[in-house]
Amino acid sequence: MAAQTNGQMLIGKMQDMGGRPNMEDTIEVRPLRTALGLPLLVAMVADGIGGNNCGEVASQLAIETVFSEMEKAAVENPEQIPQLLAYALKQANEAVYRAAKADKTKEGMGTTATLVAIHKNKLYLANVGDSRAYLVRDGRVQQLTVDHTWAREMVRLGHLSKEDAAAHPKGEALVRSIGYSERLEIDLGIYPNGDEEERQARTRQGFPLQTNDRLLLCSDGLVKDRYKASGHYVEVDEIGQIIGRHHAEKAAQALVKKAVSRQADDNVSAIVLEMPGSQVAAGLPRGVLVGVAVLLLLLAIGAGALVLLSGRQTVVVVPTAVPPTDIPVVIVPTATAVPELEVSETGADLLLRPGPEGVMWYLADGETQPAKEEAMIHFASNNLLTLANGRTAAADRPNITNLILPAQVQLFLDGEAEVQLTAVQGVQDSAETRVKLENGLLLVQMPEGDATRVVVANSFGDEAWLEEPGLMVVQYQDAPFIFMVACLETAGYCRLTYEDRPYDLVAGQHICFGRGCPVVGAIQPVDVGQYAYLAPGLLVLPTAVPTETETASPTATHTRRPTTPRPGEPTATATNTAVASATADSPAPPPPPDATATNPPPPTLTNTPRPDTTATNTPPPTNTPVPPTNTPQPPTNTPVPPTNTPVPPTNTPQPPTSTPMPPTDTPVPPTNTPVPDIDPAPTETTEPPDE
């Protein structure tokens, strides 16, 4: 991945409606100048409250007001930035409150707000509600905000323990929100060390940022507790892994997709800000990127243009000579029907679709069955299914056998491949589907939908697995020894262990171990097209990454989805923008950085000897790929998830009336004279009512 040119900051943002029928989150990030010329990069996430579209109105109005008020402010001293943030949010509170009072249909609407401003690589922060800001530094994820919930307030005041407060029905209810009352208390603290006192946290305004720092602003839909499941939609360690391995655009996209793939029950929004000069953890060398760029340009000359498929929108992009910073791969499914199959604790139904040369199969307690026609197999809890695929007769007629499992997981076996299905997720409470690859090539396709995990192991116990939507190829053979994993497509990672050492691959990468590998133990870019023949129902399209000089680019919109959306299907495109760091003398954002990379590949590893594993430069045997001839179409059997997704409470409740609220701040409007510091003395507060 390319590093930014000095002075450049990358911005990524992404949204999805998740389990909600409409989008009530609003996000914005852009550079601006105050009326007296103070340059700032400002980002804000607002999570609307109220339902019936009122939350959407509140969050949009709040963001519009904040950015407008900051641009009109007569402020030029950076020391006044915290007061400026507080003033802008209080003006937003007044605007939302007045709008709700003027229209009875909007009564009770409100929004959270997490607002940051960056000036000369220093961070200023203001927060109201439970949207969050995180700092990712040196692999460590630090939450910089605190949630203004009933549970935290009861713990802070000493009325309840953390455990009792978390278990309380009102635990997640908000005690601070924009628009509910004429008075608003704004948190101006930065909390890198945890939930300390707010007065102490305020002293950290102007928090210094450094190279390789990333900031994440998100709505609670990204990180809240999973509904009827353990853990969170995106765990803290996953935030660090994803942001550390991707630049801003792909990081924002991958975070949101991960939450949606786990059936997030709320809108999901994320903004990622990446400091100038930052590197990602797993980069590609410059020579590889240039070679890929040349290949893409040659394809473009022949085709006229490359087509980007983004959700349900098609955008024609004319690429420039600038090498792309990523190598995205669009996997377009055809109309081939993939049925939903039954699964229970006692067994699962499997659908076998043999290739033209057929396949031999048998269960542990049955006789060998030859099959050249489609067959239904019942995999019982005590079974072991063995498949021995027929030989590929000719290069233009590959014998690809397709095994369809529950949750529409598919396995594609190359000619002469042999596998054993040892476990199916859900049968006998198995938490995963397990496949033992005895020989050959196997492609695993995992669709978007319910959380699923497929593990492929070889005879030595090495494993590769996929646990989010994507495509992964695994190759194994004894002589010469080869264990190869190729990650063709995923928003997250294809993971593997070899001799108990873990590796993570992103889309477009592969790694190989053994004598038959051209390069042993190093993560390398993969030619995705060479594996297209493995899945005749799939078409693999390499795509160009949009740049600032393209003639057309996707436009991010809040596209509405049906009331029962398919998990994992994004409704808005991610954006990646390079902007200048806010400095006193920066007149305007400079052009985007040169997308080149200098990161070398990981060093070659020395492996423990296995049968015939001496590394040579002999390439492994491959089959001649035969691209599919059918025209790609969207799938006709899109699964619809359950519609009983709970909607979190939308009204802003209050803590017990006997509990004093924390002190509020008096708004300080910007003037032509310096804005005085906010008076920390407590003032009268208005408590929001019960939910």
XYZ file of C-alpha atoms in Angstrom:
691
model
C 0.000 0.000 0.000
C 1.189 3.489 -0.700
C 2.206 5.923 1.955
C 0.908 9.470 1.834
C 3.117 12.305 0.724
C 4.223 14.552 3.563
C 1.475 16.981 4.522
C -1.347 14.742 3.291
C -4.039 13.100 5.382
C -6.257 10.299 4.072
C -9.953 10.203 4.885
C -12.238 7.193 4.602
C -15.943 7.104 5.414
C -18.613 4.432 5.095
C -22.217 3.911 6.184
C -24.801 1.123 6.098
C -28.381 0.985 7.378
C -27.687 -2.338 9.084
C -30.836 -3.693 10.717
C -32.801 -0.434 10.510
C -35.404 0.463 7.858
C -33.886 3.929 7.309
C -30.603 5.751 7.842
C -30.630 7.990 10.922
C -26.835 8.386 11.135
C -25.224 11.397 9.439
C -21.478 11.835 9.012
C -19.318 14.615 7.583
C -15.593 15.306 7.300
C -13.847 18.120 5.440
C -11.330 20.948 5.869
C -12.676 24.414 6.674
C -11.504 27.853 7.797
C -13.040 30.059 10.426
C -14.038 33.635 9.565
C -10.600 34.823 10.742
C -8.722 32.195 8.711
C -7.959 29.441 11.276
C -7.589 26.225 9.176
C -9.116 23.042 10.605
C -9.906 19.522 9.490
C -13.299 18.791 11.049
C -15.107 15.435 11.300
C -18.398 14.594 12.993
C -20.624 11.548 13.528
C -24.250 12.123 14.569
C -26.535 9.184 15.459
C -30.165 10.341 15.255
C -32.788 9.531 17.898
C -36.546 9.596 17.504
C -37.738 7.236 14.782
C -40.247 8.085 12.003
C -37.408 9.833 10.148
C -37.031 12.325 13.013
C -33.637 10.955 13.965
C -32.442 11.510 10.411
C -33.701 15.121 10.547
C -31.985 15.766 13.887
C -28.610 14.337 12.893
C -28.558 16.141 9.542
C -29.567 19.467 11.101
C -26.953 19.111 13.829
C -24.110 18.540 11.378
C -25.189 21.353 9.061
C -25.372 23.755 12.011
C -21.998 22.750 13.457
C -20.069 23.212 10.212
C -21.843 26.469 9.422
C -21.217 27.951 12.875
C -17.538 26.984 12.817
C -17.033 28.654 9.443
C -18.743 31.854 10.669
C -16.802 31.974 13.950
C -14.457 34.915 14.537
C -11.731 32.685 15.976
C -8.054 32.677 15.019
C -6.290 31.431 18.169
C -5.892 27.609 18.322
C -6.306 27.769 22.101
C -9.948 28.714 21.496
C -10.735 25.561 19.464
C -12.304 23.645 22.427
C -14.605 26.608 23.129
C -15.427 26.785 19.419
C -16.438 23.097 19.374
C -18.635 23.568 22.426
C -20.266 26.685 20.996
C -21.028 24.960 17.648
C -22.631 21.966 19.388
C -24.748 24.221 21.589
C -25.965 26.081 18.533
C -26.833 22.708 17.009
C -28.706 21.781 20.183
C -30.745 24.979 19.954
C -31.548 24.380 16.280
C -32.736 20.795 16.836
C -34.694 21.753 19.955
C -36.498 24.596 18.133
C -37.313 22.333 15.164
C -38.798 19.699 17.469
C -40.926 22.275 19.302
C -42.199 23.767 16.034
C -43.434 20.430 14.650
C -45.340 18.004 16.888
C -44.428 15.109 14.583
C -40.771 15.686 15.489
C -41.275 15.999 19.235
C -38.593 14.124 21.165
C -36.105 13.922 18.310
C -32.423 14.272 19.074
C -28.976 13.033 18.169
C -25.594 12.103 19.555
C -22.506 13.974 18.371
C -18.820 13.143 18.321
C -16.902 16.099 16.887
C -13.164 16.419 16.267
C -10.985 19.180 14.857
C -7.328 18.764 13.848
C -4.969 21.731 13.608
C -1.235 21.325 13.010
C -1.431 17.611 13.917
C -3.123 18.366 17.245
C -6.474 16.867 18.182
C -9.421 18.704 19.744
C -12.534 16.763 20.708
C -16.110 17.280 21.935
C -18.683 14.567 22.621
C -22.359 14.150 23.543
C -23.975 10.700 23.761
C -22.559 7.288 22.893
C -20.969 7.704 19.479
C -17.246 7.171 19.894
C -13.754 8.267 18.907
C -10.785 5.861 18.975
C -7.046 6.360 18.525
C -5.089 3.510 16.907
C -1.367 3.864 17.663
C 1.334 1.197 17.437
C -1.297 -1.528 17.195
C -3.037 -0.373 20.379
C -6.636 0.865 20.281
C -7.557 3.571 22.809
C -11.093 4.888 23.240
C -10.842 8.679 23.531
C -14.477 9.316 24.499
C -16.784 8.016 27.203
C -20.400 6.940 26.691
C -22.941 9.240 28.312
C -25.302 6.454 29.330
C -27.410 5.831 32.396
C -25.189 2.877 33.389
C -21.961 4.893 33.303
C -23.577 7.764 35.206
C -24.757 5.441 37.988
C -21.279 3.924 38.265
C -19.604 7.349 38.228
C -21.853 8.580 41.037
C -21.276 5.407 43.070
C -24.903 4.284 43.036
C -24.367 0.965 41.238
C -21.531 -1.422 40.417
C -20.495 -1.832 36.792
C -22.097 -5.265 36.670
C -25.429 -4.123 38.140
C -25.545 -1.026 35.962
C -24.820 -3.000 32.801
C -27.601 -5.471 33.617
C -30.144 -2.734 34.349
C -32.923 -2.260 31.730
C -32.040 1.434 31.493
C -28.300 0.784 31.246
C -27.866 1.864 27.596
C -30.223 4.848 27.834
C -28.611 8.212 27.066
C -28.345 10.958 29.672
C -26.883 13.520 27.258
C -28.176 14.212 23.752
C -28.515 17.109 21.358
C -32.012 18.521 20.944
C -33.846 17.121 23.938
C -33.552 20.154 26.223
C -32.705 23.843 25.913
C -29.662 23.216 28.111
C -26.834 20.949 27.008
C -23.771 19.605 28.788
C -20.852 18.921 26.455
C -17.955 16.642 27.300
C -14.678 18.350 26.299
C -12.491 15.592 27.690
C -10.017 13.338 25.879
C -9.661 10.005 27.689
C -6.674 8.024 26.321
C -6.089 6.356 29.694
C -9.658 5.369 30.484
C -12.638 6.775 32.334
C -10.939 9.388 34.538
C -12.542 12.582 35.818
C -13.837 14.910 33.138
C -11.979 17.945 34.529
C -8.673 16.112 34.167
C -9.579 14.845 30.691
C -10.230 18.432 29.541
C -6.582 19.305 30.058
C -5.640 17.015 27.130
C -7.185 19.218 24.436
C -4.587 19.739 21.721
C -3.568 16.067 22.014
C -0.489 15.595 19.748
C -0.882 13.152 16.865
C 2.014 11.469 15.087
C 2.855 9.503 11.957
C 0.993 6.151 11.707
C -1.761 7.379 14.042
C -5.306 6.695 12.890
C -8.525 8.112 14.315
C -11.846 6.281 14.108
C -15.152 8.059 14.671
C -18.165 5.749 14.697
C -21.784 5.384 15.708
C -22.570 2.825 18.400
C -23.903 0.418 15.762
C -20.319 -0.534 14.920
C -19.200 -1.544 18.412
C -22.303 -2.275 20.508
C -23.080 -5.671 22.065
C -24.338 -8.224 19.549
C -28.008 -9.074 19.782
C -28.559 -12.623 21.055
C -24.855 -13.405 20.693
C -21.695 -12.902 22.687
C -19.207 -10.142 21.985
C -19.574 -6.978 19.932
C -20.339 -6.422 16.273
C -16.703 -5.342 15.863
C -14.273 -6.108 18.668
C -11.609 -3.643 19.799
C -8.745 -5.862 18.642
C -10.411 -6.204 15.234
C -10.478 -2.412 14.937
C -6.717 -2.360 15.425
C -6.115 -5.174 12.934
C -8.307 -3.744 10.185
C -7.150 -0.135 10.513
C -3.511 -1.212 10.809
C -3.635 -3.219 7.588
C -5.613 -0.876 5.353
C -5.502 2.754 4.349
C -8.429 4.933 5.347
C -10.950 4.111 2.617
C -10.641 0.323 2.821
C -10.420 0.419 6.601
C -13.746 2.274 6.907
C -15.349 -0.062 4.404
C -14.028 -3.226 6.066
C -15.129 -2.131 9.551
C -18.689 -1.426 8.460
C -18.909 -4.617 6.398
C -17.739 -6.701 9.339
C -20.449 -5.280 11.624
C -23.139 -5.773 8.969
C -21.985 -9.344 8.254
C -22.684 -10.075 11.916
C -26.244 -8.752 11.486
C -25.806 -5.408 13.220
C -29.217 -4.316 14.499
C -28.556 -0.583 14.043
C -27.202 1.876 11.488
C -23.423 1.550 11.176
C -21.187 4.537 10.349
C -17.425 5.027 10.420
C -14.928 7.785 9.591
C -11.207 6.927 9.496
C -8.598 9.706 9.540
C -5.026 8.666 8.738
C -2.082 10.878 9.674
C 0.370 12.042 6.999
C 3.170 9.628 6.083
C 1.447 6.594 7.602
C 2.186 3.060 6.427
C 0.011 -0.030 6.552
C 1.240 -3.248 8.139
C 1.142 -5.408 5.006
C 2.205 -3.410 1.974
C 2.947 -4.444 -1.575
C 6.261 -3.490 -3.197
C 6.266 -0.662 -5.697
C 7.288 -2.904 -8.557
C 4.272 -5.132 -8.035
C 1.909 -2.163 -8.048
C 3.450 -0.734 -11.217
C 3.158 -4.114 -12.923
C -0.462 -4.432 -11.912
C -1.143 -0.894 -13.107
C 0.334 -1.705 -16.544
C -1.792 -4.851 -16.732
C -4.925 -2.921 -15.843
C -4.144 -0.268 -18.442
C -3.723 -2.930 -21.118
C -7.053 -4.423 -20.135
C -8.597 -0.951 -20.267
C -7.264 -0.312 -23.784
C -8.871 -3.517 -25.004
C -12.141 -3.040 -23.176
C -12.485 0.725 -23.496
C -13.145 1.184 -19.798
C -13.191 -0.760 -16.579
C -16.503 -1.155 -14.815
C -16.723 -0.718 -11.075
C -19.601 -2.575 -9.484
C -20.514 -0.876 -6.215
C -23.546 -2.373 -4.485
C -26.394 -1.852 -6.991
C -24.739 1.044 -8.817
C -22.597 0.670 -11.949
C -20.054 3.413 -12.606
C -17.833 3.513 -15.698
C -14.341 4.695 -14.785
C -11.642 5.707 -17.245
C -8.368 4.945 -15.436
C -5.337 7.217 -15.465
C -1.673 6.257 -15.490
C -1.447 6.594 -11.707
C -0.847 3.157 -10.158
C -3.739 2.101 -7.896
C -3.196 1.951 -4.163
C -5.218 -1.271 -3.907
C -6.067 -4.237 -6.103
C -9.773 -4.756 -5.464
C -11.466 -7.764 -7.034
C -15.142 -7.786 -7.855
C -16.751 -11.229 -7.701
C -19.939 -11.233 -9.750
C -22.249 -14.211 -9.102
C -24.369 -15.596 -11.915
C -27.981 -16.628 -11.725
C -27.048 -20.202 -10.814
C -29.445 -21.220 -8.058
C -27.918 -21.884 -4.644
C -30.632 -23.390 -2.444
C -31.062 -22.955 1.281
C -30.432 -26.357 2.872
C -31.706 -27.682 6.172
C -29.398 -28.131 9.150
C -30.066 -29.315 12.696
C -28.149 -30.762 15.606
C -28.708 -34.273 14.245
C -27.711 -33.678 10.641
C -27.565 -31.510 7.539
C -28.648 -31.783 3.907
C -25.916 -31.299 1.283
C -26.322 -30.836 -2.467
C -23.690 -32.449 -4.711
C -23.296 -31.154 -8.267
C -20.665 -33.277 -10.070
C -18.491 -32.100 -12.941
C -18.735 -33.629 -16.428
C -16.391 -36.496 -15.479
C -18.296 -37.247 -12.278
C -17.247 -37.803 -8.673
C -17.038 -40.737 -6.244
C -18.480 -40.202 -2.784
C -19.250 -42.235 0.281
C -20.239 -41.733 3.902
C -18.355 -43.402 6.715
C -21.164 -45.898 7.206
C -22.052 -46.465 3.540
C -20.838 -47.792 0.204
C -19.013 -45.834 -2.473
C -21.417 -44.047 -4.783
C -20.483 -42.804 -8.283
C -22.310 -39.640 -9.295
C -22.596 -37.776 -12.568
C -25.917 -36.169 -11.777
C -27.029 -33.849 -8.992
C -27.534 -35.724 -5.715
C -28.800 -34.850 -2.231
C -26.707 -36.237 0.634
C -27.741 -36.282 4.284
C -24.752 -35.723 6.573
C -25.629 -37.166 9.979
C -23.878 -36.279 13.217
C -21.758 -39.449 13.158
C -20.884 -39.296 9.450
C -17.718 -38.549 7.522
C -18.242 -37.604 3.865
C -15.424 -38.401 1.404
C -15.335 -36.968 -2.131
C -12.868 -38.171 -4.803
C -13.307 -35.998 -7.871
C -12.938 -37.442 -11.372
C -9.960 -36.695 -13.606
C -10.073 -33.604 -15.791
C -10.236 -35.007 -19.324
C -9.214 -31.835 -21.188
C -8.069 -28.326 -20.370
C -11.165 -26.855 -22.009
C -13.452 -29.185 -20.043
C -12.383 -28.993 -16.384
C -14.052 -31.438 -14.025
C -15.231 -29.084 -11.295
C -17.452 -30.633 -8.636
C -19.598 -28.346 -6.515
C -20.721 -29.242 -2.974
C -23.328 -26.887 -1.489
C -23.622 -26.761 2.305
C -26.074 -25.027 4.658
C -25.903 -21.206 4.819
C -25.149 -21.357 1.043
C -21.474 -22.119 1.668
C -19.987 -23.758 -1.425
C -16.941 -25.935 -2.064
C -15.520 -26.291 -5.600
C -13.162 -29.253 -6.217
C -10.650 -29.224 -9.067
C -10.021 -32.353 -11.135
C -8.701 -35.287 -9.032
C -9.125 -33.358 -5.788
C -9.952 -35.446 -2.715
C -11.575 -34.054 0.435
C -13.221 -35.241 3.612
C -16.038 -33.270 5.210
C -15.576 -33.957 8.926
C -17.972 -31.423 10.506
C -20.803 -29.119 9.467
C -21.543 -25.999 11.459
C -24.644 -26.519 13.588
C -24.533 -30.324 13.541
C -23.834 -31.669 17.016
C -23.290 -28.053 18.132
C -20.225 -27.746 15.899
C -19.084 -24.111 15.795
C -17.516 -24.511 12.344
C -17.489 -26.490 9.124
C -14.292 -28.537 8.774
C -12.785 -29.967 5.592
C -9.680 -32.135 5.281
C -7.974 -31.623 1.914
C -6.243 -34.866 0.953
C -5.055 -33.684 -2.464
C -5.623 -31.050 -5.124
C -7.215 -27.618 -5.288
C -10.283 -26.526 -3.329
C -12.128 -23.194 -3.574
C -14.290 -22.087 -0.648
C -17.029 -19.544 -1.293
C -18.729 -17.944 1.703
C -21.687 -15.655 0.954
C -22.862 -12.721 2.985
C -25.278 -13.733 5.689
C -25.146 -15.541 9.003
C -21.810 -15.812 10.799
C -20.047 -18.885 9.383
C -16.560 -20.377 9.689
C -15.031 -22.862 7.249
C -11.680 -24.512 8.087
C -9.583 -26.437 5.538
C -6.791 -28.629 6.960
C -4.111 -30.806 5.385
C -2.686 -34.123 6.624
C -0.073 -32.360 8.777
C -2.571 -30.237 10.693
C -1.863 -26.978 8.864
C -5.086 -25.012 8.500
C -6.628 -22.202 6.468
C -9.970 -20.670 7.310
C -12.511 -18.108 6.214
C -14.957 -16.589 8.690
C -16.467 -13.750 6.707
C -17.826 -13.409 3.156
C -15.229 -14.095 0.504
C -13.401 -16.577 -1.740
C -10.363 -18.632 -0.711
C -8.359 -21.270 -2.596
C -6.343 -23.972 -0.815
C -3.925 -26.332 -2.582
C -2.270 -29.365 -1.027
C -0.140 -32.190 -2.409
C 2.536 -34.544 -1.093
C 5.107 -34.755 -3.925
C 6.440 -32.209 -4.394
C 5.058 -30.890 -1.138
C 2.769 -27.847 -1.531
C 0.504 -26.083 0.921
C -0.789 -22.908 -0.743
C -3.520 -20.487 0.326
C -4.837 -17.748 -1.989
C -7.214 -15.061 -0.728
C -9.226 -14.036 -3.779
C -11.846 -11.813 -2.197
C -12.835 -10.720 1.318
C -13.380 -7.476 3.207
C -11.327 -8.863 6.077
C -8.760 -11.682 6.084
C -8.143 -15.220 4.932
C -6.267 -16.745 7.849
C -3.947 -19.735 8.101
C -1.440 -21.472 10.319
C 1.597 -23.349 9.014
C 3.657 -25.252 11.560
C 1.668 -23.388 14.235
C 2.725 -19.975 12.913
C -0.212 -17.666 12.024
C -0.561 -15.642 8.830
C -3.242 -13.201 7.656
C -3.921 -12.555 3.962
C -6.011 -9.777 2.464
C -7.792 -9.917 -0.888
C -5.352 -10.367 -3.751
C -2.615 -12.128 -1.741
C -1.369 -15.705 -1.473
C 1.338 -17.649 0.346
C 2.934 -20.995 -0.457
C 5.022 -23.536 1.487
C 6.934 -26.504 0.070
C 9.254 -27.602 -2.712
C 6.688 -26.955 -5.424
C 6.432 -23.230 -4.596
C 8.137 -20.546 -6.696
C 8.620 -18.489 -3.517
C 8.422 -20.124 -0.103
C 6.784 -18.506 2.901
C 6.401 -14.953 1.594
C 3.088 -13.182 1.084
C 2.800 -12.405 -2.644
C 0.178 -10.860 -4.949
C -1.972 -13.456 -6.683
C -3.336 -13.622 -10.221
C -6.992 -13.978 -9.289
C -8.022 -14.780 -12.853
C -6.114 -18.078 -12.911
C -8.614 -19.530 -10.432
C -11.795 -18.312 -12.165
C -12.264 -21.728 -13.819
C -12.666 -23.348 -10.391
C -16.114 -21.832 -9.962
C -17.968 -21.844 -13.298
C -20.768 -19.830 -11.707
C -18.461 -16.923 -10.945
C -16.854 -14.190 -13.007
C -13.764 -12.452 -11.623
C -13.288 -8.838 -12.725
C -10.123 -6.931 -11.702
C -11.041 -3.293 -11.184
C -9.278 0.050 -11.115
C -9.265 2.177 -8.004
C -10.861 5.612 -8.517
C -8.427 8.515 -8.395
C -8.880 12.277 -8.185
C -8.366 12.591 -11.971
C -10.988 10.108 -13.137
C -13.815 11.384 -15.305
C -16.459 9.703 -13.156
C -16.593 8.428 -9.618
C -19.207 6.904 -7.326
C -21.307 9.378 -5.384
C -21.949 8.475 -1.788
C -25.664 8.642 -1.023
C -27.920 7.437 1.734
C -29.635 4.811 -0.407
C -32.655 3.288 1.290
C -32.971 -0.465 1.496
C -35.995 -2.703 2.149
C -37.273 -3.026 5.691
C -35.612 -6.460 5.912
C -32.181 -5.770 4.369
C -29.800 -8.502 3.465
C -26.916 -8.432 6.000
C -23.617 -7.441 4.470
C -25.011 -5.511 1.482
C -23.686 -1.933 1.721
C -25.944 0.912 0.657
C -23.329 3.636 0.341
C -19.882 3.661 -1.193
C -16.785 4.295 0.801
C -14.810 7.415 -0.017
C -11.105 8.018 0.273
C -9.916 11.622 0.157
C -6.478 13.096 0.603
C -6.518 16.422 2.424
C -3.835 18.699 3.754
C -3.044 18.781 7.418
C -4.613 21.910 8.871
C -1.924 24.523 9.291
C -2.056 28.256 9.685
C -0.605 28.897 6.251
C -2.231 26.150 4.203
C -4.397 27.872 1.538
C -6.243 24.786 0.290
C -6.021 20.975 0.237
C -3.213 19.844 -2.109
C -3.759 17.110 -4.729
C -3.914 13.441 -3.680
C -0.657 11.622 -2.909
C 1.269 9.632 -5.414
C 0.005 6.083 -5.039
C 3.260 4.202 -4.943
C 4.582 1.812 -2.350
C 8.001 0.981 -1.061
C 7.193 -1.698 1.490
C 9.224 -4.857 0.835
C 7.545 -8.269 1.120
C 8.033 -10.243 4.342
C 11.286 -12.207 4.486
C 11.375 -15.760 3.234
C 10.792 -18.237 6.048
C 12.752 -21.408 6.747
C 10.345 -24.282 7.306
C 10.710 -27.404 9.375
C 11.487 -30.220 6.883
C 8.487 -32.168 5.662
C 8.302 -34.827 2.951
C 9.987 -33.384 -0.137
C 9.767 -29.776 1.058
C 13.114 -28.422 -0.155
C 12.458 -25.015 -1.677
C 13.133 -24.683 -5.401
C 12.012 -22.358 -8.130
C 9.924 -25.035 -9.810
C 6.398 -23.692 -10.183
C 3.559 -25.897 -8.983
C 1.487 -27.728 -11.594
C -1.555 -25.713 -12.586
C -4.605 -26.280 -14.715
C -5.250 -24.075 -17.705
C -7.943 -21.664 -16.619
C -11.126 -21.646 -18.683
C -13.070 -18.447 -18.155
C -16.819 -18.814 -17.868
C -18.850 -17.907 -20.948
C -22.110 -17.066 -19.300
C -23.031 -13.443 -18.719
C -22.919 -12.520 -15.008
C -26.262 -11.682 -13.466
C -27.297 -10.971 -9.909
C -28.309 -14.034 -7.900
C -32.016 -14.852 -7.993
C -32.221 -16.507 -4.630
C -31.106 -13.710 -2.334
C -31.729 -14.951 1.220
C -33.803 -12.736 3.462
C -32.726 -12.627 7.114
C -35.252 -12.778 9.963
C -37.266 -9.601 10.371
C -37.429 -9.616 14.131
C -34.350 -7.408 14.561
C -34.909 -5.402 17.734
C -34.745 -1.637 17.554
C -32.828 -0.074 20.442
C -34.635 2.575 22.471
C -34.924 5.862 20.606
C -36.003 8.239 23.340
C -33.562 9.853 25.690
C -34.314 8.655 29.223
C -33.223 10.237 32.503
C -31.462 8.856 35.549
C -33.328 8.792 38.864
C -34.641 12.225 39.772
C -32.664 12.148 43.005
C -29.384 11.961 41.069
C -27.783 15.352 40.392
C -26.652 15.854 36.818
C -23.080 16.924 36.063
C -22.431 20.645 35.584
C -23.259 22.255 32.256
C -21.343 24.832 30.294
C -22.524 28.256 29.337
C -22.358 28.728 25.532
C -19.660 31.160 24.422
C -20.497 32.679 21.014
C -17.595 33.542 18.750
C -16.841 37.246 18.521
C -14.119 39.479 17.135
C -12.476 39.386 20.535
C -10.845 36.268 22.011
C -13.355 33.755 23.309
C -12.979 33.283 27.069
C -12.444 29.868 28.569
C -15.506 27.881 29.489
C -16.470 28.355 33.097
C -16.229 24.965 34.789
C -18.534 26.038 37.604
C -21.725 23.903 37.810
C -24.946 25.423 36.513
C -28.538 24.368 36.584
C -29.312 21.324 34.387
C -32.465 19.961 32.897
C -32.827 16.214 33.204
C -34.270 14.281 30.247
C -37.345 12.189 31.056
C -37.578 8.439 31.304
C -37.630 6.465 28.110
